[in-house]
């Protein structure tokens, strides 16, 4: 079993800054091969915000390119999202996702796990 705990959401003014954090926990985590942040705004589909592979390859969604920064700490099993110059359109529930290999050798399996989501509201 893997659980993702998110923190850092809240209410900020346009132009403000928030830093989201997500930590994975579980007794049999063998490897985390990808970490990502998604968001879902009211009336819209869930969209990719940023992702980072274990090898360090990073992808950003177009609306946040240049404003958000994703980072990960493999030892701590965490992924952060630094959000700068927040806009009204950034208001959404932000979800952490990790691709995790679990189990003990030789019985391993890989699955995606999702956090419960954290609300980010940008309002003047």
PDB file of N, CA and C in Angstrom, residues 6 20 23 28 30-32 42-43 46 48 52 66 69 72 84 88 93 101-102 104-105 109 111 114 118 123:
ATOM      1  N   UNK A   6      -0.280  15.217   0.511  1.00  0.00           N
ATOM      2  CA  UNK A   6      -0.039  16.513  -0.092  1.00  0.00           C
ATOM      3  C   UNK A   6      -0.204  17.623   0.938  1.00  0.00           C
ATOM      4  N   UNK A  20       3.805  23.515  -3.163  1.00  0.00           N
ATOM      5  CA  UNK A  20       3.133  22.277  -2.828  1.00  0.00           C
ATOM      6  C   UNK A  20       4.162  21.178  -2.605  1.00  0.00           C
ATOM      7  N   UNK A  23       4.493  13.682  -0.295  1.00  0.00           N
ATOM      8  CA  UNK A  23       5.379  12.670   0.248  1.00  0.00           C
ATOM      9  C   UNK A  23       4.730  11.297   0.148  1.00  0.00           C
ATOM     10  N   UNK A  28       6.480  -1.164   1.529  1.00  0.00           N
ATOM     11  CA  UNK A  28       7.167  -1.949   0.505  1.00  0.00           C
ATOM     12  C   UNK A  28       7.420  -1.167  -0.774  1.00  0.00           C
ATOM     13  N   UNK A  30       9.617  -0.006  -3.492  1.00  0.00           N
ATOM     14  CA  UNK A  30      10.882  -0.443  -4.043  1.00  0.00           C
ATOM     15  C   UNK A  30      11.541   0.654  -4.872  1.00  0.00           C
ATOM     16  N   UNK A  31      10.733   1.322  -5.683  1.00  0.00           N
ATOM     17  CA  UNK A  31      11.249   2.370  -6.552  1.00  0.00           C
ATOM     18  C   UNK A  31      10.104   3.264  -6.980  1.00  0.00           C
ATOM     19  N   UNK A  32      10.355   4.558  -7.082  1.00  0.00           N
ATOM     20  CA  UNK A  32       9.413   5.508  -7.645  1.00  0.00           C
ATOM     21  C   UNK A  32       9.983   5.959  -8.977  1.00  0.00           C
ATOM     22  N   UNK A  42     -12.738  23.835 -11.794  1.00  0.00           N
ATOM     23  CA  UNK A  42     -14.183  23.620 -11.934  1.00  0.00           C
ATOM     24  C   UNK A  42     -14.621  23.615 -13.390  1.00  0.00           C
ATOM     25  N   UNK A  43     -15.368  22.596 -13.771  1.00  0.00           N
ATOM     26  CA  UNK A  43     -15.874  22.494 -15.121  1.00  0.00           C
ATOM     27  C   UNK A  43     -14.870  22.076 -16.163  1.00  0.00           C
ATOM     28  N   UNK A  46      -9.115  17.098 -15.825  1.00  0.00           N
ATOM     29  CA  UNK A  46      -7.825  17.088 -15.168  1.00  0.00           C
ATOM     30  C   UNK A  46      -6.712  17.212 -16.210  1.00  0.00           C
ATOM     31  N   UNK A  48      -2.306  17.805 -16.955  1.00  0.00           N
ATOM     32  CA  UNK A  48      -0.942  17.708 -16.442  1.00  0.00           C
ATOM     33  C   UNK A  48      -0.393  19.095 -16.166  1.00  0.00           C
ATOM     34  N   UNK A  52       8.081  14.630 -13.743  1.00  0.00           N
ATOM     35  CA  UNK A  52       9.522  14.428 -13.681  1.00  0.00           C
ATOM     36  C   UNK A  52       9.804  12.942 -13.539  1.00  0.00           C
ATOM     37  N   UNK A  66       7.421  28.245 -17.349  1.00  0.00           N
ATOM     38  CA  UNK A  66       8.109  29.461 -16.963  1.00  0.00           C
ATOM     39  C   UNK A  66       7.706  30.016 -15.621  1.00  0.00           C
ATOM     40  N   UNK A  69       7.861  25.226 -11.087  1.00  0.00           N
ATOM     41  CA  UNK A  69       9.051  24.382 -11.107  1.00  0.00           C
ATOM     42  C   UNK A  69       8.785  23.122 -10.298  1.00  0.00           C
ATOM     43  N   UNK A  72      12.169  16.889  -7.191  1.00  0.00           N
ATOM     44  CA  UNK A  72      11.938  15.655  -6.446  1.00  0.00           C
ATOM     45  C   UNK A  72      13.163  15.306  -5.624  1.00  0.00           C
ATOM     46  N   UNK A  84       5.016  30.138  -8.889  1.00  0.00           N
ATOM     47  CA  UNK A  84       5.259  31.568  -8.844  1.00  0.00           C
ATOM     48  C   UNK A  84       4.316  32.298  -9.791  1.00  0.00           C
ATOM     49  N   UNK A  88      -5.341  33.835 -11.744  1.00  0.00           N
ATOM     50  CA  UNK A  88      -6.681  33.373 -11.417  1.00  0.00           C
ATOM     51  C   UNK A  88      -6.959  32.014 -12.042  1.00  0.00           C
ATOM     52  N   UNK A  93      -7.965  22.142  -7.951  1.00  0.00           N
ATOM     53  CA  UNK A  93      -7.489  21.132  -7.023  1.00  0.00           C
ATOM     54  C   UNK A  93      -6.263  20.490  -7.647  1.00  0.00           C
ATOM     55  N   UNK A 101       6.907   1.306  -7.881  1.00  0.00           N
ATOM     56  CA  UNK A 101       7.124  -0.130  -7.850  1.00  0.00           C
ATOM     57  C   UNK A 101       7.107  -0.580  -6.399  1.00  0.00           C
ATOM     58  N   UNK A 102       6.269  -1.545  -6.096  1.00  0.00           N
ATOM     59  CA  UNK A 102       6.118  -2.024  -4.729  1.00  0.00           C
ATOM     60  C   UNK A 102       6.379  -3.514  -4.651  1.00  0.00           C
ATOM     61  N   UNK A 104       8.535  -6.896  -2.617  1.00  0.00           N
ATOM     62  CA  UNK A 104       9.880  -7.329  -2.264  1.00  0.00           C
ATOM     63  C   UNK A 104      10.354  -8.326  -3.307  1.00  0.00           C
ATOM     64  N   UNK A 105      11.635  -8.302  -3.563  1.00  0.00           N
ATOM     65  CA  UNK A 105      12.205  -9.208  -4.553  1.00  0.00           C
ATOM     66  C   UNK A 105      11.906 -10.651  -4.209  1.00  0.00           C
ATOM     67  N   UNK A 109       5.712  -5.170  -8.458  1.00  0.00           N
ATOM     68  CA  UNK A 109       4.684  -4.693  -9.367  1.00  0.00           C
ATOM     69  C   UNK A 109       4.676  -3.176  -9.353  1.00  0.00           C
ATOM     70  N   UNK A 111       2.528   0.474 -10.209  1.00  0.00           N
ATOM     71  CA  UNK A 111       1.221   1.094 -10.365  1.00  0.00           C
ATOM     72  C   UNK A 111       1.332   2.597 -10.147  1.00  0.00           C
ATOM     73  N   UNK A 114      -2.287   8.116  -6.511  1.00  0.00           N
ATOM     74  CA  UNK A 114      -2.747   9.503  -6.499  1.00  0.00           C
ATOM     75  C   UNK A 114      -2.939   9.999  -5.081  1.00  0.00           C
ATOM     76  N   UNK A 118      -5.195  18.847  -3.160  1.00  0.00           N
ATOM     77  CA  UNK A 118      -5.133  20.011  -2.292  1.00  0.00           C
ATOM     78  C   UNK A 118      -5.612  21.233  -3.075  1.00  0.00           C
ATOM     79  N   UNK A 123      -7.161  34.421  -5.791  1.00  0.00           N
ATOM     80  CA  UNK A 123      -8.248  35.387  -5.786  1.00  0.00           C
ATOM     81  C   UNK A 123      -7.760  36.715  -5.224  1.00  0.00           C
TER      82      UNK A 123
END
